[in-house]
Amino acid sequence: MYPASWNYKPYYSLEAYFKEYFGEKIYKIALDAGMTCPNRDGTLDTKGCIFCSEGGSGDFAQSVSDLPKLVADSKIRTPFIAYFQSFTNTYAPVSNLEPIFRQALIMPECAGISVATRPDCFSSEIYALFQVLKKEFPNKLIWIELGLQTIHERTASYIRRGYSLSCFEQCMEALHKIGIPVIVHVILGLPGESHDDMLETVTYLNRFDLFGLKLQLLHVLKGTDLADDYEQNSFQVLSKEVYVELIADCLEQIRPNTVIHRLTGDGPKDLLIAPLWSLNKKDVLNSIHKKMKERNTLQGKQYHDTGCRNNL
Ligand code: SF4
C-alpha cells in the first residue's frame, strides 16, 4: 500500500531519502563544536530554553576535535553526516566557523554537514559562508536545522525561545534564496498547547519549501526549569496513545515531499523524567505505523497545496 520509494512506510523518512538519492544508509554523527547560545551566555538570557539540558540539546554529541580520530579508528559508521548539534552552531565569528565546517567537509567519509542553530544567529557573512561551502563542495550535503518548536507566541515566551516568528520567516527566506535545505524542529506536547495548536504549527510549515521536519515529543529532563514546573504539577506530559494519534494527524497534513527526520525523541535515559514510555523508541514507531495502517492513511493525505511557499 505504501510507496516503495518510502521503504513501504506511511511517511517519507530520512532513511528512504538517503536510499533514494545515495543508494545506501548514511549515519548522522552528533557533534559538539564547543559553542554556546545567546539564551545562555547572557546576551538574551542566562537560563536557556526551559526544556534545554546542560548539554545544550546535544547530550549524545562527541567533541568535533575527536572527529578525525574517530574516523581513523573506525569508531563511527560511514559514510556520515557531521551533525553539529550542541548549542547554537552559527553563534560565532565566520573565522571560527569556517575551519570547523571545512574540517568535516574535506573528509572523504563525510557526506555533508547539518548545522543546528537559531534563526537570530545569522549574518550576511554567515549566509555567504554557506554559499561558499556549497560551491566548493558541490557533492556534499549542507543543511541547516532550526529549532522553531512552535508558532504560538505565548508558548514561545513560556519556553524562553527568545526570537519572533517573523525572525524565523526572514531566515527561512534568506536560506531559500541561497539554496540551503532547512530542517525545522517542532516540539509536540508543550505546556498549554492544544491538539489544534500543534497541528497549526505543522500546517503553517507547509507554506515553505521545507526540506525536512523533526517532530519531537516534549521530554522533561533533570536539571531543567521545565522539570520544576512538571514536579509542581503545572502540566502533564502526553500519553503514548495521545501522541500516536497526534503524530498520525500531523503526518496527514505534511507535504508529501517533506522528509521526516524524526517522529519521537532522543532523551538521554539518565536524564529523562517523563514520559518514560518514550524510551522504547521501537514500540513508539511501531505504534505509529500501526495507527497509520488502521486509518488507511499516509503522509500528506490531508495536505492542500496553497502555492505560497517562501512567498510570505
Ligand atoms: S537555543 Fe538551543 S541551545 Fe540555546 S537554550 Fe535553547 S535549546 Fe538550548
CSV table of C-alpha atoms and ligand atoms in Angstrom, one decimal:
chain,number,residue,atom,x,y,z
A,1,MET,CA,0.0,0.0,0.0
A,2,TYR,CA,2.8,2.4,0.8
A,3,PRO,CA,5.3,3.6,-1.8
A,4,ALA,CA,8.5,1.5,-2.4
A,5,SER,CA,10.4,4.9,-2.5
A,6,TRP,CA,9.3,5.4,1.1
A,7,ASN,CA,10.6,1.9,2.1
A,8,TYR,CA,6.9,0.9,2.3
A,9,LYS,CA,6.4,3.2,5.3
A,10,PRO,CA,3.4,5.6,5.7
A,11,TYR,CA,5.8,8.6,5.5
A,12,TYR,CA,8.9,9.8,3.7
A,13,SER,CA,11.6,9.0,6.2
A,14,LEU,CA,15.2,10.2,6.2
A,15,GLU,CA,16.3,6.6,5.6
A,16,ALA,CA,14.2,6.5,2.5
A,17,TYR,CA,15.6,9.8,1.3
A,18,PHE,CA,19.2,8.5,1.6
A,19,LYS,CA,18.3,5.3,-0.1
A,20,GLU,CA,16.7,7.2,-3.0
A,21,TYR,CA,19.4,9.7,-3.5
A,22,PHE,CA,22.6,7.8,-2.4
A,23,GLY,CA,21.6,4.2,-2.7
A,24,GLU,CA,22.9,3.5,0.8
A,25,LYS,CA,22.5,4.3,4.5
A,26,ILE,CA,24.1,7.4,5.8
A,27,TYR,CA,24.7,7.9,9.5
A,28,LYS,CA,24.4,11.1,11.4
A,29,ILE,CA,27.2,11.8,13.9
A,30,ALA,CA,26.2,14.3,16.6
A,31,LEU,CA,29.0,16.7,17.3
A,32,ASP,CA,29.8,19.3,19.9
A,33,ALA,CA,31.8,22.2,18.4
A,34,GLY,CA,32.2,24.0,21.8
A,35,MET,CA,29.6,26.7,21.0
A,36,THR,CA,27.3,28.5,23.4
A,37,CYS,CA,24.0,30.1,22.8
A,38,PRO,CA,22.5,33.7,23.2
A,39,ASN,CA,19.9,32.2,25.6
A,40,ARG,CA,22.7,31.0,27.9
A,41,ASP,CA,25.6,33.4,27.7
A,42,GLY,CA,23.6,36.4,28.9
A,43,THR,CA,23.0,38.1,25.5
A,44,LEU,CA,19.3,37.3,25.7
A,45,ASP,CA,19.2,35.2,28.9
A,46,THR,CA,21.3,33.0,31.1
A,47,LYS,CA,18.9,30.2,31.8
A,48,GLY,CA,18.5,28.8,28.4
A,49,CYS,CA,15.2,27.4,26.9
A,50,ILE,CA,13.1,25.9,29.6
A,51,PHE,CA,13.5,22.4,28.3
A,52,CYS,CA,17.2,22.5,27.4
A,53,SER,CA,19.6,20.3,29.2
A,54,GLU,CA,23.1,21.3,30.3
A,55,GLY,CA,24.5,19.7,27.1
A,56,GLY,CA,22.6,22.3,25.0
A,57,SER,CA,20.3,19.7,23.5
A,58,GLY,CA,23.2,17.6,22.4
A,59,ASP,CA,23.6,15.1,25.2
A,60,PHE,CA,25.0,12.4,23.0
A,61,ALA,CA,27.3,14.6,21.0
A,62,GLN,CA,31.0,13.9,20.6
A,63,SER,CA,33.7,16.6,20.5
A,64,VAL,CA,34.3,17.8,17.0
A,65,SER,CA,38.1,17.8,17.6
A,66,ASP,CA,37.8,14.0,18.0
A,67,LEU,CA,36.2,13.5,14.6
A,68,PRO,CA,39.4,12.7,12.6
A,69,LYS,CA,40.5,10.1,15.2
A,70,LEU,CA,37.0,8.6,15.4
A,71,VAL,CA,37.1,8.1,11.6
A,72,ALA,CA,40.7,6.8,11.6
A,73,ASP,CA,39.9,4.3,14.3
A,74,SER,CA,36.7,3.2,12.6
A,75,LYS,CA,34.8,4.3,15.8
A,76,ILE,CA,31.9,5.7,13.7
A,77,ARG,CA,29.9,4.3,10.9
A,78,THR,CA,30.4,5.7,7.5
A,79,PRO,CA,29.5,7.5,5.3
A,80,PHE,CA,28.3,10.0,7.8
A,81,ILE,CA,26.8,13.5,8.1
A,82,ALA,CA,28.6,15.7,10.6
A,83,TYR,CA,25.7,16.9,12.7
A,84,PHE,CA,26.6,20.0,14.6
A,85,GLN,CA,24.0,19.5,17.3
A,86,SER,CA,25.0,21.0,20.7
A,87,PHE,CA,24.0,24.6,21.4
A,88,THR,CA,23.9,27.2,18.5
A,89,ASN,CA,26.3,26.4,15.7
A,90,THR,CA,26.3,29.7,13.9
A,91,TYR,CA,26.8,31.7,17.1
A,92,ALA,CA,30.5,32.5,16.4
A,93,PRO,CA,32.5,34.6,14.0
A,94,VAL,CA,32.9,33.2,10.5
A,95,SER,CA,36.6,32.9,11.1
A,96,ASN,CA,35.9,30.3,13.8
A,97,LEU,CA,33.0,28.6,12.0
A,98,GLU,CA,34.7,28.1,8.6
A,99,PRO,CA,37.6,25.8,9.7
A,100,ILE,CA,35.2,23.7,11.8
A,101,PHE,CA,32.8,23.0,8.9
A,102,ARG,CA,35.6,22.7,6.4
A,103,GLN,CA,37.4,20.1,8.6
A,104,ALA,CA,34.4,17.8,8.3
A,105,LEU,CA,33.6,18.5,4.6
A,106,ILE,CA,37.1,17.6,3.4
A,107,MET,CA,36.9,14.1,4.9
A,108,PRO,CA,36.1,11.6,2.1
A,109,GLU,CA,33.9,9.6,4.6
A,110,CYS,CA,31.8,12.7,5.3
A,111,ALA,CA,28.6,13.0,3.1
A,112,GLY,CA,27.9,16.5,4.4
A,113,ILE,CA,27.1,18.7,7.3
A,114,SER,CA,23.9,19.5,9.2
A,115,VAL,CA,24.2,22.7,11.3
A,116,ALA,CA,21.7,23.1,14.2
A,117,THR,CA,21.1,26.7,15.1
A,118,ARG,CA,18.7,29.6,15.7
A,119,PRO,CA,17.3,32.0,13.1
A,120,ASP,CA,18.5,35.0,15.0
A,121,CYS,CA,22.1,33.8,14.8
A,122,PHE,CA,22.8,34.6,11.2
A,123,SER,CA,24.5,37.5,9.5
A,124,SER,CA,25.2,38.3,5.8
A,125,GLU,CA,28.8,36.9,6.4
A,126,ILE,CA,27.4,33.6,7.7
A,127,TYR,CA,24.9,33.3,4.7
A,128,ALA,CA,27.9,34.0,2.4
A,129,LEU,CA,30.0,31.3,4.2
A,130,PHE,CA,27.3,28.7,3.4
A,131,GLN,CA,27.2,29.9,-0.2
A,132,VAL,CA,31.0,29.5,-0.5
A,133,LEU,CA,30.9,26.0,1.1
A,134,LYS,CA,28.1,24.9,-1.2
A,135,LYS,CA,30.1,26.0,-4.2
A,136,GLU,CA,33.3,24.4,-3.0
A,137,PHE,CA,31.7,21.1,-2.0
A,138,PRO,CA,29.0,20.6,-4.7
A,139,ASN,CA,28.8,16.9,-4.0
A,140,LYS,CA,28.3,17.2,-0.2
A,141,LEU,CA,25.1,18.0,1.7
A,142,ILE,CA,24.9,21.3,3.5
A,143,TRP,CA,21.8,21.5,5.7
A,144,ILE,CA,20.6,23.9,8.4
A,145,GLU,CA,18.4,22.8,11.3
A,146,LEU,CA,16.3,25.4,13.0
A,147,GLY,CA,14.6,24.9,16.4
A,148,LEU,CA,11.3,26.6,15.9
A,149,GLN,CA,9.4,24.4,18.4
A,150,THR,CA,6.1,26.3,18.0
A,151,ILE,CA,4.5,29.1,16.0
A,152,HIS,CA,2.5,30.3,19.1
A,153,GLU,CA,4.0,33.4,20.7
A,154,ARG,CA,2.6,32.6,24.2
A,155,THR,CA,4.3,29.2,24.2
A,156,ALA,CA,7.5,30.7,22.7
A,157,SER,CA,7.6,33.1,25.5
A,158,TYR,CA,7.0,30.4,28.2
A,159,ILE,CA,9.8,28.3,26.8
A,160,ARG,CA,12.0,31.4,26.5
A,161,ARG,CA,12.8,30.8,22.9
A,162,GLY,CA,14.0,34.4,22.5
A,163,TYR,CA,13.1,35.2,18.9
A,164,SER,CA,10.0,36.0,17.0
A,165,LEU,CA,8.2,34.1,14.3
A,166,SER,CA,9.0,36.9,11.8
A,167,CYS,CA,12.7,36.4,12.5
A,168,PHE,CA,12.2,32.7,11.6
A,169,GLU,CA,10.4,33.7,8.4
A,170,GLN,CA,13.2,36.1,7.3
A,171,CYS,CA,15.8,33.4,8.0
A,172,MET,CA,13.8,30.8,6.0
A,173,GLU,CA,13.6,33.2,3.1
A,174,ALA,CA,17.3,34.0,3.2
A,175,LEU,CA,18.3,30.3,3.3
A,176,HIS,CA,15.8,29.5,0.5
A,177,LYS,CA,17.4,32.3,-1.7
A,178,ILE,CA,20.9,30.7,-1.3
A,179,GLY,CA,19.5,27.2,-1.9
A,180,ILE,CA,20.3,25.7,1.6
A,181,PRO,CA,17.9,23.0,2.6
A,182,VAL,CA,16.3,23.5,6.0
A,183,ILE,CA,15.1,21.1,8.6
A,184,VAL,CA,12.7,22.5,11.2
A,185,HIS,CA,12.4,21.1,14.7
A,186,VAL,CA,8.9,21.2,16.3
A,187,ILE,CA,8.1,20.0,19.9
A,188,LEU,CA,4.8,18.3,20.5
A,189,GLY,CA,3.3,18.4,23.9
A,190,LEU,CA,4.5,21.8,25.1
A,191,PRO,CA,2.6,23.1,28.2
A,192,GLY,CA,-0.6,24.9,27.3
A,193,GLU,CA,-0.8,23.8,23.7
A,194,SER,CA,-3.9,22.1,22.4
A,195,HIS,CA,-4.1,19.4,19.7
A,196,ASP,CA,-5.2,22.1,17.3
A,197,ASP,CA,-2.3,24.5,18.3
A,198,MET,CA,0.2,21.8,17.5
A,199,LEU,CA,-1.5,20.9,14.2
A,200,GLU,CA,-1.4,24.6,13.3
A,201,THR,CA,2.3,24.7,13.8
A,202,VAL,CA,2.8,21.8,11.5
A,203,THR,CA,0.4,23.0,8.8
A,204,TYR,CA,2.0,26.5,8.9
A,205,LEU,CA,5.3,25.0,7.8
A,206,ASN,CA,3.8,23.7,4.6
A,207,ARG,CA,4.0,27.3,3.2
A,208,PHE,CA,7.8,26.9,3.0
A,209,ASP,CA,9.7,24.8,0.6
A,210,LEU,CA,10.8,22.8,3.6
A,211,PHE,CA,13.3,20.0,3.1
A,212,GLY,CA,12.8,18.3,6.4
A,213,LEU,CA,10.9,18.2,9.6
A,214,LYS,CA,11.7,16.8,13.1
A,215,LEU,CA,8.7,16.1,15.2
A,216,GLN,CA,9.9,15.8,18.7
A,217,LEU,CA,7.9,14.6,21.8
A,218,LEU,CA,8.4,17.0,24.7
A,219,HIS,CA,10.9,15.5,27.2
A,220,VAL,CA,11.2,16.6,30.8
A,221,LEU,CA,14.9,16.3,31.6
A,222,LYS,CA,16.5,16.5,35.0
A,223,GLY,CA,18.0,19.9,36.0
A,224,THR,CA,15.8,21.9,33.7
A,225,ASP,CA,13.2,24.6,34.7
A,226,LEU,CA,10.7,22.5,32.9
A,227,ALA,CA,11.3,19.7,35.4
A,228,ASP,CA,10.5,22.1,38.2
A,229,ASP,CA,7.2,23.1,36.6
A,230,TYR,CA,6.4,19.4,36.0
A,231,GLU,CA,7.1,18.5,39.5
A,232,GLN,CA,4.8,21.2,40.7
A,233,ASN,CA,2.1,19.6,38.5
A,234,SER,CA,1.7,22.6,36.4
A,235,PHE,CA,1.3,20.5,33.2
A,236,GLN,CA,1.1,16.8,32.1
A,237,VAL,CA,3.1,15.1,29.5
A,238,LEU,CA,1.4,13.3,26.6
A,239,SER,CA,0.4,9.7,26.9
A,240,LYS,CA,1.6,7.3,24.2
A,241,GLU,CA,-1.9,6.9,22.9
A,242,VAL,CA,-2.4,10.6,22.5
A,243,TYR,CA,1.0,11.1,21.0
A,244,VAL,CA,0.5,8.4,18.4
A,245,GLU,CA,-2.9,9.9,17.3
A,246,LEU,CA,-1.4,13.3,17.2
A,247,ILE,CA,1.5,12.2,15.0
A,248,ALA,CA,-0.9,10.5,12.6
A,249,ASP,CA,-2.9,13.7,12.4
A,250,CYS,CA,0.3,15.7,11.8
A,251,LEU,CA,1.7,13.3,9.1
A,252,GLU,CA,-1.6,13.6,7.2
A,253,GLN,CA,-1.1,17.4,7.0
A,254,ILE,CA,2.5,17.4,6.0
A,255,ARG,CA,3.5,18.0,2.4
A,256,PRO,CA,4.4,14.5,0.9
A,257,ASN,CA,7.9,15.5,-0.2
A,258,THR,CA,9.0,16.9,3.2
A,259,VAL,CA,11.5,14.4,4.6
A,260,ILE,CA,10.6,13.2,8.1
A,261,HIS,CA,13.8,13.3,10.2
A,262,ARG,CA,12.3,12.3,13.5
A,263,LEU,CA,9.0,11.2,14.9
A,264,THR,CA,9.9,10.5,18.5
A,265,GLY,CA,12.5,11.9,20.9
A,266,ASP,CA,16.0,11.0,21.9
A,267,GLY,CA,16.1,11.9,25.6
A,268,PRO,CA,19.1,10.5,27.5
A,269,LYS,CA,17.9,7.7,29.8
A,270,ASP,CA,19.7,9.0,32.9
A,271,LEU,CA,18.2,12.5,32.5
A,272,LEU,CA,14.7,11.6,31.4
A,273,ILE,CA,12.0,12.2,34.0
A,274,ALA,CA,9.0,11.9,31.7
A,275,PRO,CA,7.4,10.5,29.6
A,276,LEU,CA,9.2,7.2,30.3
A,277,TRP,CA,7.2,5.3,27.7
A,278,SER,CA,9.3,7.2,25.1
A,279,LEU,CA,12.4,5.2,26.0
A,280,ASN,CA,11.0,2.3,23.9
A,281,LYS,CA,11.5,4.0,20.6
A,282,LYS,CA,10.9,0.9,18.6
A,283,ASP,CA,7.5,0.4,20.2
A,284,VAL,CA,6.6,4.1,19.6
A,285,LEU,CA,7.5,3.8,15.9
A,286,ASN,CA,5.6,0.5,15.6
A,287,SER,CA,2.5,2.0,17.2
A,288,ILE,CA,2.6,5.0,14.8
A,289,HIS,CA,2.9,2.7,11.8
A,290,LYS,CA,0.1,0.5,13.1
A,291,LYS,CA,-2.1,3.6,13.7
A,292,MET,CA,-1.5,4.9,10.1
A,293,LYS,CA,-2.3,1.5,8.7
A,294,GLU,CA,-5.5,1.2,10.7
A,295,ARG,CA,-6.6,4.6,9.4
A,296,ASN,CA,-5.6,3.6,5.9
A,297,THR,CA,-3.7,6.9,5.7
A,298,LEU,CA,-0.2,8.3,4.9
A,299,GLN,CA,1.8,11.5,4.9
A,300,GLY,CA,0.1,14.3,3.0
A,301,LYS,CA,-3.3,12.6,2.8
A,302,GLN,CA,-4.9,15.9,4.1
A,303,TYR,CA,-2.4,18.2,2.6
A,304,HIS,CA,-3.7,21.0,0.3
A,305,ASP,CA,-1.2,22.9,-1.8
A,306,THR,CA,-1.8,26.6,-1.1
A,307,GLY,CA,1.0,27.6,-3.5
A,308,CYS,CA,2.5,30.1,-1.1
A,309,ARG,CA,5.9,28.6,-0.5
A,310,ASN,CA,8.5,31.1,0.6
A,311,ASN,CA,6.2,33.8,-0.5
A,312,LEU,CA,5.5,35.5,2.7
B,1,SF4,S1,18.5,27.8,21.8
B,1,SF4,FE1,19.1,25.7,21.8
B,1,SF4,S2,21.0,25.5,22.9
B,1,SF4,FE2,20.1,27.5,23.4
B,1,SF4,S3,19.0,27.2,25.3
B,1,SF4,FE3,17.5,26.9,23.6
B,1,SF4,S4,17.6,24.7,23.1
B,1,SF4,FE4,19.3,25.2,24.4
